Amino acid sequence: ETGWDTFILSGEQEASWIYEGVKQTGVIPSDHSSLLVDIGGGSVEFVLCNATDILWKQSFEIGGQRLMDKFQHSEPIAEVEIKEIAYYLKGELKPLWDALHSRGGVKTLIGSSGSFDTLCDIYCRQEGIVLDAKAKGYALPLDIFQSIAKDLLAKNRAERLVTAGMIELRVDMIVVSLVLIETLIAQLEIEEINVSFYALKEGLMSLVVNGKL
């Protein structure tokens, strides 16, 4: 009826476009490879990359809503549920562990939008940091992430909702997202986290503007 062509976006194509968005922010280190992570409701996209190229990418059907439905039945989340999620992820993400191990591993985790935006907002509110309105990304200190994660995982929904920097859109899914991020940090021995405020939308816009799509 509209005359528009439509298509179903594959997870791998989505990962590529997310990378194009994140690449514009300057949060990808130029001197070593990093792991880009985009946590959605149905899937999670992983991109091993540097500042100029994608080295490996894969989409996994382990999104936040799926993990919530499968594992989280308590508020606050029970310790046994956290352990079950971590165990499940270690198995489901074997292709990721293998890909990174064969390429020498990574020390930098880059989170794009979603729960990572909220974690950055919570950090800034706690520290009284006012981000420039034109900021495209920010560094989230690892110890600060661990402190925020410990605090949020111990809270029920109502308590999380009144946490400074939290938004209702993220209050549920952020719990399992934290467990996923913690699992990545532990398995990969991550040393730093960068947050990109750009993702799929900005990547698509960049490709269109530059005549690549």
PDB file of C-alpha atoms in Angstrom:
ATOM      1  CA  GLU A   1       0.000   0.000   0.000  1.00  0.00           C
ATOM      2  CA  THR A   2       2.859   2.383   0.745  1.00  0.00           C
ATOM      3  CA  GLY A   3       4.998   1.338  -2.190  1.00  0.00           C
ATOM      4  CA  TRP A   4       7.932   0.783   0.167  1.00  0.00           C
ATOM      5  CA  ASP A   5      10.167  -2.258  -0.125  1.00  0.00           C
ATOM      6  CA  THR A   6      10.448  -4.213   3.127  1.00  0.00           C
ATOM      7  CA  PHE A   7      12.749  -6.991   4.276  1.00  0.00           C
ATOM      8  CA  ILE A   8      13.586  -8.927   7.420  1.00  0.00           C
ATOM      9  CA  LEU A   9      16.859  -7.754   8.946  1.00  0.00           C
ATOM     10  CA  SER A  10      19.171 -10.632   9.851  1.00  0.00           C
ATOM     11  CA  GLY A  11      21.083 -10.609  13.114  1.00  0.00           C
ATOM     12  CA  GLU A  12      24.395 -10.396  11.282  1.00  0.00           C
ATOM     13  CA  GLN A  13      23.216  -7.432   9.187  1.00  0.00           C
ATOM     14  CA  GLU A  14      21.956  -5.747  12.338  1.00  0.00           C
ATOM     15  CA  ALA A  15      25.366  -6.266  13.939  1.00  0.00           C
ATOM     16  CA  SER A  16      27.065  -4.611  10.956  1.00  0.00           C
ATOM     17  CA  TRP A  17      24.802  -1.573  11.090  1.00  0.00           C
ATOM     18  CA  ILE A  18      25.241  -1.243  14.851  1.00  0.00           C
ATOM     19  CA  TYR A  19      29.001  -1.213  14.315  1.00  0.00           C
ATOM     20  CA  GLU A  20      28.633   1.558  11.733  1.00  0.00           C
ATOM     21  CA  GLY A  21      26.784   3.620  14.325  1.00  0.00           C
ATOM     22  CA  VAL A  22      29.242   2.966  17.138  1.00  0.00           C
ATOM     23  CA  LYS A  23      32.212   3.682  14.871  1.00  0.00           C
ATOM     24  CA  GLN A  24      31.090   7.317  14.651  1.00  0.00           C
ATOM     25  CA  THR A  25      31.357   7.873  18.408  1.00  0.00           C
ATOM     26  CA  GLY A  26      35.093   7.433  18.870  1.00  0.00           C
ATOM     27  CA  VAL A  27      34.685   4.942  21.745  1.00  0.00           C
ATOM     28  CA  ILE A  28      36.338   2.083  19.825  1.00  0.00           C
ATOM     29  CA  PRO A  29      40.057   2.022  20.737  1.00  0.00           C
ATOM     30  CA  SER A  30      42.403   2.415  17.781  1.00  0.00           C
ATOM     31  CA  ASP A  31      45.260   0.322  19.179  1.00  0.00           C
ATOM     32  CA  HIS A  32      43.524  -2.981  19.977  1.00  0.00           C
ATOM     33  CA  SER A  33      40.452  -5.079  19.266  1.00  0.00           C
ATOM     34  CA  SER A  34      37.264  -4.686  21.303  1.00  0.00           C
ATOM     35  CA  LEU A  35      34.018  -6.568  21.773  1.00  0.00           C
ATOM     36  CA  LEU A  36      30.905  -4.599  20.855  1.00  0.00           C
ATOM     37  CA  VAL A  37      27.697  -5.794  22.544  1.00  0.00           C
ATOM     38  CA  ASP A  38      24.118  -4.750  21.794  1.00  0.00           C
ATOM     39  CA  ILE A  39      21.530  -6.302  24.127  1.00  0.00           C
ATOM     40  CA  GLY A  40      18.047  -6.503  22.665  1.00  0.00           C
ATOM     41  CA  GLY A  41      14.894  -8.171  23.882  1.00  0.00           C
ATOM     42  CA  GLY A  42      15.109 -11.154  21.556  1.00  0.00           C
ATOM     43  CA  SER A  43      18.754 -11.307  20.578  1.00  0.00           C
ATOM     44  CA  VAL A  44      22.188 -10.027  21.492  1.00  0.00           C
ATOM     45  CA  GLU A  45      24.601  -8.922  18.789  1.00  0.00           C
ATOM     46  CA  PHE A  46      28.343  -9.360  19.309  1.00  0.00           C
ATOM     47  CA  VAL A  47      30.953  -7.727  17.098  1.00  0.00           C
ATOM     48  CA  LEU A  48      34.688  -8.233  17.476  1.00  0.00           C
ATOM     49  CA  CYS A  49      36.114  -5.092  15.944  1.00  0.00           C
ATOM     50  CA  ASN A  50      38.711  -2.381  15.833  1.00  0.00           C
ATOM     51  CA  ALA A  51      38.269   1.273  14.930  1.00  0.00           C
ATOM     52  CA  THR A  52      38.140   0.552  11.198  1.00  0.00           C
ATOM     53  CA  ASP A  53      36.911  -2.999  10.631  1.00  0.00           C
ATOM     54  CA  ILE A  54      34.673  -5.837  11.782  1.00  0.00           C
ATOM     55  CA  LEU A  55      36.775  -8.914  12.539  1.00  0.00           C
ATOM     56  CA  TRP A  56      33.940 -11.269  13.533  1.00  0.00           C
ATOM     57  CA  LYS A  57      30.241 -10.963  14.304  1.00  0.00           C
ATOM     58  CA  GLN A  58      27.344 -13.127  15.401  1.00  0.00           C
ATOM     59  CA  SER A  59      23.822 -12.720  16.734  1.00  0.00           C
ATOM     60  CA  PHE A  60      22.621 -14.979  19.559  1.00  0.00           C
ATOM     61  CA  GLU A  61      19.004 -15.617  20.564  1.00  0.00           C
ATOM     62  CA  ILE A  62      19.672 -14.780  24.220  1.00  0.00           C
ATOM     63  CA  GLY A  63      18.001 -11.372  24.468  1.00  0.00           C
ATOM     64  CA  GLY A  64      16.816  -9.834  27.699  1.00  0.00           C
ATOM     65  CA  GLN A  65      13.159 -10.794  27.343  1.00  0.00           C
ATOM     66  CA  ARG A  66      14.094 -14.389  26.570  1.00  0.00           C
ATOM     67  CA  LEU A  67      16.334 -14.595  29.647  1.00  0.00           C
ATOM     68  CA  MET A  68      13.662 -13.027  31.846  1.00  0.00           C
ATOM     69  CA  ASP A  69      11.002 -15.461  30.664  1.00  0.00           C
ATOM     70  CA  LYS A  70      13.272 -18.465  31.043  1.00  0.00           C
ATOM     71  CA  PHE A  71      15.034 -17.737  34.324  1.00  0.00           C
ATOM     72  CA  GLN A  72      13.861 -14.759  36.374  1.00  0.00           C
ATOM     73  CA  HIS A  73      10.907 -15.627  38.587  1.00  0.00           C
ATOM     74  CA  SER A  74      11.835 -13.686  41.743  1.00  0.00           C
ATOM     75  CA  GLU A  75      12.024 -10.050  42.819  1.00  0.00           C
ATOM     76  CA  PRO A  76      14.768  -9.343  43.630  1.00  0.00           C
ATOM     77  CA  ILE A  77      16.323 -11.958  41.398  1.00  0.00           C
ATOM     78  CA  ALA A  78      17.422 -14.998  43.427  1.00  0.00           C
ATOM     79  CA  GLU A  79      21.081 -15.995  43.627  1.00  0.00           C
ATOM     80  CA  VAL A  80      20.231 -19.401  42.158  1.00  0.00           C
ATOM     81  CA  GLU A  81      18.609 -17.674  39.156  1.00  0.00           C
ATOM     82  CA  ILE A  82      21.742 -15.585  38.601  1.00  0.00           C
ATOM     83  CA  LYS A  83      23.848 -18.748  38.649  1.00  0.00           C
ATOM     84  CA  GLU A  84      21.471 -20.510  36.246  1.00  0.00           C
ATOM     85  CA  ILE A  85      21.640 -17.609  33.775  1.00  0.00           C
ATOM     86  CA  ALA A  86      25.441 -17.457  33.955  1.00  0.00           C
ATOM     87  CA  TYR A  87      25.717 -21.224  33.430  1.00  0.00           C
ATOM     88  CA  TYR A  88      23.321 -21.076  30.480  1.00  0.00           C
ATOM     89  CA  LEU A  89      25.191 -18.184  28.873  1.00  0.00           C
ATOM     90  CA  LYS A  90      28.560 -19.886  29.209  1.00  0.00           C
ATOM     91  CA  GLY A  91      27.201 -22.741  27.109  1.00  0.00           C
ATOM     92  CA  GLU A  92      25.215 -20.716  24.589  1.00  0.00           C
ATOM     93  CA  LEU A  93      28.111 -18.356  23.925  1.00  0.00           C
ATOM     94  CA  LYS A  94      30.719 -21.021  23.183  1.00  0.00           C
ATOM     95  CA  PRO A  95      31.106 -19.756  19.577  1.00  0.00           C
ATOM     96  CA  LEU A  96      31.917 -16.324  21.019  1.00  0.00           C
ATOM     97  CA  TRP A  97      34.496 -17.659  23.485  1.00  0.00           C
ATOM     98  CA  ASP A  98      36.112 -19.719  20.718  1.00  0.00           C
ATOM     99  CA  ALA A  99      36.198 -16.798  18.266  1.00  0.00           C
ATOM    100  CA  LEU A 100      37.787 -14.457  20.776  1.00  0.00           C
ATOM    101  CA  HIS A 101      40.253 -17.039  22.079  1.00  0.00           C
ATOM    102  CA  SER A 102      41.475 -17.783  18.552  1.00  0.00           C
ATOM    103  CA  ARG A 103      42.061 -14.069  17.983  1.00  0.00           C
ATOM    104  CA  GLY A 104      43.922 -13.319  21.194  1.00  0.00           C
ATOM    105  CA  GLY A 105      41.012 -12.145  23.340  1.00  0.00           C
ATOM    106  CA  VAL A 106      39.838  -8.638  24.208  1.00  0.00           C
ATOM    107  CA  LYS A 107      40.109  -6.324  27.195  1.00  0.00           C
ATOM    108  CA  THR A 108      37.600  -3.649  26.154  1.00  0.00           C
ATOM    109  CA  LEU A 109      33.842  -4.149  26.193  1.00  0.00           C
ATOM    110  CA  ILE A 110      31.762  -1.623  24.254  1.00  0.00           C
ATOM    111  CA  GLY A 111      28.061  -1.486  25.047  1.00  0.00           C
ATOM    112  CA  SER A 112      25.693   0.217  22.625  1.00  0.00           C
ATOM    113  CA  SER A 113      22.594   2.047  23.844  1.00  0.00           C
ATOM    114  CA  GLY A 114      19.829   0.219  25.772  1.00  0.00           C
ATOM    115  CA  SER A 115      20.815  -0.986  29.232  1.00  0.00           C
ATOM    116  CA  PHE A 116      24.282   0.494  28.787  1.00  0.00           C
ATOM    117  CA  ASP A 117      22.772   3.967  28.368  1.00  0.00           C
ATOM    118  CA  THR A 118      20.890   3.494  31.628  1.00  0.00           C
ATOM    119  CA  LEU A 119      24.001   2.302  33.464  1.00  0.00           C
ATOM    120  CA  CYS A 120      25.829   5.397  32.236  1.00  0.00           C
ATOM    121  CA  ASP A 121      22.932   7.615  33.365  1.00  0.00           C
ATOM    122  CA  ILE A 122      22.971   6.020  36.832  1.00  0.00           C
ATOM    123  CA  TYR A 123      26.732   6.539  37.078  1.00  0.00           C
ATOM    124  CA  CYS A 124      26.494  10.184  36.045  1.00  0.00           C
ATOM    125  CA  ARG A 125      23.668  10.860  38.507  1.00  0.00           C
ATOM    126  CA  GLN A 126      25.622   9.238  41.327  1.00  0.00           C
ATOM    127  CA  GLU A 127      28.765  11.217  40.576  1.00  0.00           C
ATOM    128  CA  GLY A 128      27.079  14.507  39.678  1.00  0.00           C
ATOM    129  CA  ILE A 129      28.469  14.354  36.150  1.00  0.00           C
ATOM    130  CA  VAL A 130      26.696  16.462  33.537  1.00  0.00           C
ATOM    131  CA  LEU A 131      27.283  15.042  30.081  1.00  0.00           C
ATOM    132  CA  ASP A 132      27.673  17.353  27.123  1.00  0.00           C
ATOM    133  CA  ALA A 133      24.467  17.294  25.090  1.00  0.00           C
ATOM    134  CA  LYS A 134      26.573  16.437  22.050  1.00  0.00           C
ATOM    135  CA  ALA A 135      28.323  13.490  23.741  1.00  0.00           C
ATOM    136  CA  LYS A 136      28.296  10.347  21.620  1.00  0.00           C
ATOM    137  CA  GLY A 137      29.727   7.995  24.223  1.00  0.00           C
ATOM    138  CA  TYR A 138      31.333   7.701  27.624  1.00  0.00           C
ATOM    139  CA  ALA A 139      33.677   5.498  29.639  1.00  0.00           C
ATOM    140  CA  LEU A 140      32.052   3.506  32.455  1.00  0.00           C
ATOM    141  CA  PRO A 141      34.713   2.570  35.040  1.00  0.00           C
ATOM    142  CA  LEU A 142      34.726  -1.162  35.698  1.00  0.00           C
ATOM    143  CA  ASP A 143      34.583  -0.787  39.476  1.00  0.00           C
ATOM    144  CA  ILE A 144      31.634   1.591  39.145  1.00  0.00           C
ATOM    145  CA  PHE A 145      29.787  -0.902  36.949  1.00  0.00           C
ATOM    146  CA  GLN A 146      30.395  -3.651  39.487  1.00  0.00           C
ATOM    147  CA  SER A 147      29.087  -1.440  42.290  1.00  0.00           C
ATOM    148  CA  ILE A 148      25.955  -0.476  40.345  1.00  0.00           C
ATOM    149  CA  ALA A 149      25.336  -4.095  39.349  1.00  0.00           C
ATOM    150  CA  LYS A 150      25.625  -5.323  42.935  1.00  0.00           C
ATOM    151  CA  ASP A 151      23.203  -2.640  44.088  1.00  0.00           C
ATOM    152  CA  LEU A 152      20.587  -3.198  41.373  1.00  0.00           C
ATOM    153  CA  LEU A 153      20.656  -6.997  41.588  1.00  0.00           C
ATOM    154  CA  ALA A 154      19.826  -6.752  45.291  1.00  0.00           C
ATOM    155  CA  LYS A 155      16.805  -4.505  44.683  1.00  0.00           C
ATOM    156  CA  ASN A 156      13.243  -5.390  43.773  1.00  0.00           C
ATOM    157  CA  ARG A 157      11.449  -3.691  40.908  1.00  0.00           C
ATOM    158  CA  ALA A 158      10.053  -0.824  42.985  1.00  0.00           C
ATOM    159  CA  GLU A 159      13.468  -0.110  44.474  1.00  0.00           C
ATOM    160  CA  ARG A 160      15.177  -0.194  41.087  1.00  0.00           C
ATOM    161  CA  LEU A 161      12.598   2.157  39.640  1.00  0.00           C
ATOM    162  CA  VAL A 162      13.433   4.932  42.119  1.00  0.00           C
ATOM    163  CA  THR A 163      17.175   4.607  41.517  1.00  0.00           C
ATOM    164  CA  ALA A 164      18.452   7.923  40.158  1.00  0.00           C
ATOM    165  CA  GLY A 165      19.027   7.543  36.417  1.00  0.00           C
ATOM    166  CA  MET A 166      16.712   4.546  35.988  1.00  0.00           C
ATOM    167  CA  ILE A 167      13.841   4.684  33.489  1.00  0.00           C
ATOM    168  CA  GLU A 168      10.778   2.442  33.523  1.00  0.00           C
ATOM    169  CA  LEU A 169      11.556   1.124  30.054  1.00  0.00           C
ATOM    170  CA  ARG A 170      14.729  -0.525  31.410  1.00  0.00           C
ATOM    171  CA  VAL A 171      13.724  -1.423  34.979  1.00  0.00           C
ATOM    172  CA  ASP A 172      12.863  -5.052  34.221  1.00  0.00           C
ATOM    173  CA  MET A 173      15.317  -6.123  31.543  1.00  0.00           C
ATOM    174  CA  ILE A 174      18.317  -4.471  33.169  1.00  0.00           C
ATOM    175  CA  VAL A 175      18.498  -7.284  35.739  1.00  0.00           C
ATOM    176  CA  VAL A 176      19.298 -10.068  33.271  1.00  0.00           C
ATOM    177  CA  SER A 177      21.381  -7.632  31.210  1.00  0.00           C
ATOM    178  CA  LEU A 178      23.597  -7.114  34.256  1.00  0.00           C
ATOM    179  CA  VAL A 179      24.064 -10.863  34.637  1.00  0.00           C
ATOM    180  CA  LEU A 180      25.027 -11.105  30.962  1.00  0.00           C
ATOM    181  CA  ILE A 181      27.531  -8.258  31.274  1.00  0.00           C
ATOM    182  CA  GLU A 182      28.997  -9.735  34.456  1.00  0.00           C
ATOM    183  CA  THR A 183      29.396 -13.086  32.695  1.00  0.00           C
ATOM    184  CA  LEU A 184      31.229 -11.438  29.791  1.00  0.00           C
ATOM    185  CA  ILE A 185      33.537  -9.567  32.157  1.00  0.00           C
ATOM    186  CA  ALA A 186      34.389 -12.726  34.099  1.00  0.00           C
ATOM    187  CA  GLN A 187      34.854 -15.004  31.084  1.00  0.00           C
ATOM    188  CA  LEU A 188      36.896 -12.538  29.035  1.00  0.00           C
ATOM    189  CA  GLU A 189      38.754 -10.777  31.871  1.00  0.00           C
ATOM    190  CA  ILE A 190      37.489  -7.414  30.633  1.00  0.00           C
ATOM    191  CA  GLU A 191      39.426  -4.402  31.932  1.00  0.00           C
ATOM    192  CA  GLU A 192      37.374  -1.465  30.653  1.00  0.00           C
ATOM    193  CA  ILE A 193      33.850  -0.632  29.510  1.00  0.00           C
ATOM    194  CA  ASN A 194      32.959   2.070  27.001  1.00  0.00           C
ATOM    195  CA  VAL A 195      29.382   3.071  26.269  1.00  0.00           C
ATOM    196  CA  SER A 196      28.210   4.203  22.831  1.00  0.00           C
ATOM    197  CA  PHE A 197      25.106   6.370  22.619  1.00  0.00           C
ATOM    198  CA  TYR A 198      24.900   5.492  18.919  1.00  0.00           C
ATOM    199  CA  ALA A 199      23.730   2.142  17.587  1.00  0.00           C
ATOM    200  CA  LEU A 200      21.583   0.719  14.769  1.00  0.00           C
ATOM    201  CA  LYS A 201      19.644   3.861  13.846  1.00  0.00           C
ATOM    202  CA  GLU A 202      22.743   6.025  13.578  1.00  0.00           C
ATOM    203  CA  GLY A 203      24.590   3.342  11.633  1.00  0.00           C
ATOM    204  CA  LEU A 204      21.778   3.084   9.109  1.00  0.00           C
ATOM    205  CA  MET A 205      21.597   6.869   8.753  1.00  0.00           C
ATOM    206  CA  SER A 206      25.346   7.048   8.167  1.00  0.00           C
ATOM    207  CA  LEU A 207      25.201   4.432   5.423  1.00  0.00           C
ATOM    208  CA  VAL A 208      22.305   6.209   3.704  1.00  0.00           C
ATOM    209  CA  VAL A 209      23.941   9.647   3.913  1.00  0.00           C
ATOM    210  CA  ASN A 210      27.203   8.291   2.515  1.00  0.00           C
ATOM    211  CA  GLY A 211      25.444   6.486  -0.327  1.00  0.00           C
ATOM    212  CA  LYS A 212      26.431   3.028   0.903  1.00  0.00           C
ATOM    213  CA  LEU A 213      22.860   1.800   1.197  1.00  0.00           C
TER     214      LEU A 213
END
